Short mmCIF file of C-alpha atoms in Angstrom, two decimals:
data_model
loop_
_atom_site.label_atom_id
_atom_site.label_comp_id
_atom_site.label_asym_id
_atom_site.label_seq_id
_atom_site.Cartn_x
_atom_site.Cartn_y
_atom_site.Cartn_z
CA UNK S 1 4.00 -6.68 35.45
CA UNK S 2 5.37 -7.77 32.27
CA UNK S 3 3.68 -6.55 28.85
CA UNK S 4 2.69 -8.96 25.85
CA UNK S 5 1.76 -7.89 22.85
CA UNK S 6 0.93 -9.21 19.02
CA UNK S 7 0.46 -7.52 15.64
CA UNK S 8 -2.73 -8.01 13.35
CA UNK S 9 -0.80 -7.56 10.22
CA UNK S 10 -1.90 -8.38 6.19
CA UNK S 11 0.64 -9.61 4.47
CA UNK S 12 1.20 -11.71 1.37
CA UNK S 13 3.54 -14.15 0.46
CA UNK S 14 5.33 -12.90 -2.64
CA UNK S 15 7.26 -16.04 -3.01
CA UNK S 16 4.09 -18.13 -2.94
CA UNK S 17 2.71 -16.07 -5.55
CA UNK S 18 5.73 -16.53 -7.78
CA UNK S 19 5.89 -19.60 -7.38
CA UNK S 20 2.02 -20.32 -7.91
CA UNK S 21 1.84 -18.09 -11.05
CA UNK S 22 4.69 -20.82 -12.21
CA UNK S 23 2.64 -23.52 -11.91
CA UNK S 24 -0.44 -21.91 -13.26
CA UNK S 25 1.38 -21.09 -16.31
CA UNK S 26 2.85 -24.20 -16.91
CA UNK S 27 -1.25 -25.54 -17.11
CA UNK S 28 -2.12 -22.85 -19.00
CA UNK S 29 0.06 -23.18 -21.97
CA UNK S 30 -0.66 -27.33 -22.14
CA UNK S 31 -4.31 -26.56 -21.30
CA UNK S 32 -6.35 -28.01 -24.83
CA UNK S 33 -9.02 -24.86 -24.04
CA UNK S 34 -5.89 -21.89 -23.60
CA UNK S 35 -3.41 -23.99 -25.85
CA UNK S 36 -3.48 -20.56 -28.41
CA UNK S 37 -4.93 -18.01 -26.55
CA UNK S 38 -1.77 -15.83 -25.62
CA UNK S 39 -2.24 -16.53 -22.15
CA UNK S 40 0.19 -15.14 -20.04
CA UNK S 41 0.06 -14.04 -16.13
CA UNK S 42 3.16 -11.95 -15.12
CA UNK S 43 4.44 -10.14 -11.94
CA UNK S 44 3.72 -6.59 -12.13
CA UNK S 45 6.43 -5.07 -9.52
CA UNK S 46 5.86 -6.29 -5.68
CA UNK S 47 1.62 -5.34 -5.53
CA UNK S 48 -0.06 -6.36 -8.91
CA UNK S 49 -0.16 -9.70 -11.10
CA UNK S 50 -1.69 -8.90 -14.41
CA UNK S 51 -3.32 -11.86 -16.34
CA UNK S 52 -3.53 -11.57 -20.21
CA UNK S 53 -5.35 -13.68 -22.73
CA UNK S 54 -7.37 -14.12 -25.99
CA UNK S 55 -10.72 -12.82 -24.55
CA UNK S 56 -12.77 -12.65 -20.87
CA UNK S 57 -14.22 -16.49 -21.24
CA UNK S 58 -10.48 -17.71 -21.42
CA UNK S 59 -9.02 -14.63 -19.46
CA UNK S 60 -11.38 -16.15 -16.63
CA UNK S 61 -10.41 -19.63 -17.32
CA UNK S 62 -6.60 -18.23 -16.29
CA UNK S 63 -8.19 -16.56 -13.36
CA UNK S 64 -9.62 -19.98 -11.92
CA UNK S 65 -6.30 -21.62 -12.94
CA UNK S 66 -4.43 -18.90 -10.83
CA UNK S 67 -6.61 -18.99 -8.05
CA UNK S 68 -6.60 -23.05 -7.35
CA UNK S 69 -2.69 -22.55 -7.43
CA UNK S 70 -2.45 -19.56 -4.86
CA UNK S 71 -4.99 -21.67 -2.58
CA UNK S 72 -2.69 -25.09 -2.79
CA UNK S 73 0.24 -22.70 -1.87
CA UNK S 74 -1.31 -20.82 1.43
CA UNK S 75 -1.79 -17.98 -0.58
CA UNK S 76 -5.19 -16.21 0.84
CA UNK S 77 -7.94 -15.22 -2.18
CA UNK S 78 -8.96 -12.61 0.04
CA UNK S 79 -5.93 -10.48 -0.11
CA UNK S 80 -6.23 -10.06 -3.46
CA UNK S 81 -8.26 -7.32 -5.15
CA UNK S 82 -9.60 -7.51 -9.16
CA UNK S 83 -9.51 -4.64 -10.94
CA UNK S 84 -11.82 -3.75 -14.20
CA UNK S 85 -11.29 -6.44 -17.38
CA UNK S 86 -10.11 -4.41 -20.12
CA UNK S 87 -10.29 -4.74 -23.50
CA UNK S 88 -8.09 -4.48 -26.34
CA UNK S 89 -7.86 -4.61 -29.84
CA UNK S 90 -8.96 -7.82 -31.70
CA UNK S 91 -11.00 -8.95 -28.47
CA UNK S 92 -7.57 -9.57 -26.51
CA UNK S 93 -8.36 -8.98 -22.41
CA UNK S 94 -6.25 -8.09 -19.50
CA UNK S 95 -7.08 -7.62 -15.45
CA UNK S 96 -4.84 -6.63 -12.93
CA UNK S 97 -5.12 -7.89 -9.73
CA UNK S 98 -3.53 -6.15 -6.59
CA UNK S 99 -2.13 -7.61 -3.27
CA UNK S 100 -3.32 -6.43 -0.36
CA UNK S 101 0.16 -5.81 1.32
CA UNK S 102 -0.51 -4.09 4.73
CA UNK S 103 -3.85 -3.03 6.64
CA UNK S 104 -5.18 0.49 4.81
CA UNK S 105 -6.09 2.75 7.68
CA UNK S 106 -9.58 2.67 7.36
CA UNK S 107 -9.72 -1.35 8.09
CA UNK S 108 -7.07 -0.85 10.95
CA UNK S 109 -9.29 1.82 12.77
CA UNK S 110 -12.42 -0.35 12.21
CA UNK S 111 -10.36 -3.16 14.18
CA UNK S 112 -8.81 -0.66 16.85
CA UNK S 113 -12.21 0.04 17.39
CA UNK S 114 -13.41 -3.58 17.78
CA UNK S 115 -10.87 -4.08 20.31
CA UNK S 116 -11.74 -0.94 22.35
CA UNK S 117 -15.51 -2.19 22.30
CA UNK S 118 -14.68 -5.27 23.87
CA UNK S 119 -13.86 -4.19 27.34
CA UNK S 120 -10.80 -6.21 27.42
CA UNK S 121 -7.86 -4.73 29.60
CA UNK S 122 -6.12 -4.39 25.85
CA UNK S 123 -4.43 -1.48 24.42
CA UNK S 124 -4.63 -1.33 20.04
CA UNK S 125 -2.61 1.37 18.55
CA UNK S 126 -1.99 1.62 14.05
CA UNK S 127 1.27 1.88 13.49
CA UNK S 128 1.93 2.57 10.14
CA UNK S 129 0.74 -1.09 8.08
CA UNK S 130 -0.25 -3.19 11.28
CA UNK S 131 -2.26 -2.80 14.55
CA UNK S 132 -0.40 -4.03 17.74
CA UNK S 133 -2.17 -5.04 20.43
CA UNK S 134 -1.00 -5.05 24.12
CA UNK S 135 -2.07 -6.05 27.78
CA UNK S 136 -1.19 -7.46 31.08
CA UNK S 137 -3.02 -10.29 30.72
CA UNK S 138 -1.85 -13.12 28.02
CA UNK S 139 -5.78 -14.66 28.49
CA UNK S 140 -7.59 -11.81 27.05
CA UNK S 141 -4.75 -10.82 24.06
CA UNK S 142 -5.90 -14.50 23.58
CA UNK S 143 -9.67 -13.85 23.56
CA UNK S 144 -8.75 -10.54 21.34
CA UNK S 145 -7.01 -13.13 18.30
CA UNK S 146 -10.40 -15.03 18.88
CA UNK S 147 -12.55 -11.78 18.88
CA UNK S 148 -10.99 -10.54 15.73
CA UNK S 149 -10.78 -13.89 13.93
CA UNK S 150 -14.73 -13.95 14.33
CA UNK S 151 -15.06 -10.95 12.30
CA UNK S 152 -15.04 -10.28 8.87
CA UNK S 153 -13.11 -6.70 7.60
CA UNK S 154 -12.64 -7.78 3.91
CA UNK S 155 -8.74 -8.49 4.46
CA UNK S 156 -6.54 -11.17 5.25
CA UNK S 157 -5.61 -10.94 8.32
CA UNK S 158 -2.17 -12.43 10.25
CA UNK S 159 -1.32 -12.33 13.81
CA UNK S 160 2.45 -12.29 14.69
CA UNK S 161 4.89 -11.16 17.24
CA UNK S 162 3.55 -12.47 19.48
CA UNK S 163 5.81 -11.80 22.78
CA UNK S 164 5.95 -11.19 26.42
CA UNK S 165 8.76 -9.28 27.54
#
């Protein structure tokens, strides 16, 4: 009997991003309310964005700005983690923000164990960033995508590959 199988990955998007944190700053700089507030949102490597601006009213203003672009692009809020608002000199304020890129082991061993205490004829194994799941039966890797989509771990979660072979 053949095996299929499908991976519970979290990934995001890092074109989307780019691409959103275009747009965003394109209405931040002819926003009247962040016109000269040194607003500035940049790429920080392939995990972070950091946002910049005058002070924490108008750095959230660029938050909100940021955040209605990554939604109109696909780009899920819930992959993204804030860090603490810092403060500079002068009043100025900067966050960093994180993507979630991969499932940390704790979250993939909460949803290994999920699948186990379902009953379904389903194996779930962590292998490195993603969980794959695998069975006999394509109807209950099926119910397993609806089991899992039910829940809530705190991530974004994808499901891909999915094949028979």
């Amino acid at each position: 009997m053949p095996e299929n199988t499908f991976d519970v990955v979290s990934k995001i998007d890092l074109q989307e991003v780019s691409n959103a944190i275009q747009q965003a700053l394109k209405e931040v700089h002819t926003r009247f309310d962040l016109k000269d507030s040194k607003s500035n949102i940049e790429f920080d490597g392939k995990e972070a964005i950091v946002l910049h601006s005058a002070d924490e009213f108008k750095l959230k203003s660029v938050n909100d700005v940021l955040q209605q672009k990554l939604v109109k692009r696909g780009v899920p809020l819930k992959g993204l983690t804030y860090g603490q608002i810092e403060s500079s000199l002068g009043g100025a304020a900067k966050q960093r923000i994180t993507m979630q890129q991969g499932i940390p082991i704790e979250k993939a061993r909460e949803i290994v164990k999920v699948i186990k205490n379902s009953k379904k004829k389903v194996q779930a194994s962590i292998q490195g960033d993603l969980v794959r799941v695998s069975g006999k039966d394509r109807d209950a890797l099926q119910e397993i995508i609806a089991l899992l989509r039910q829940q809530d771990f705190g991530i974004d979660m994808q499901f891909t590959n999915y094949r028979s072979s």
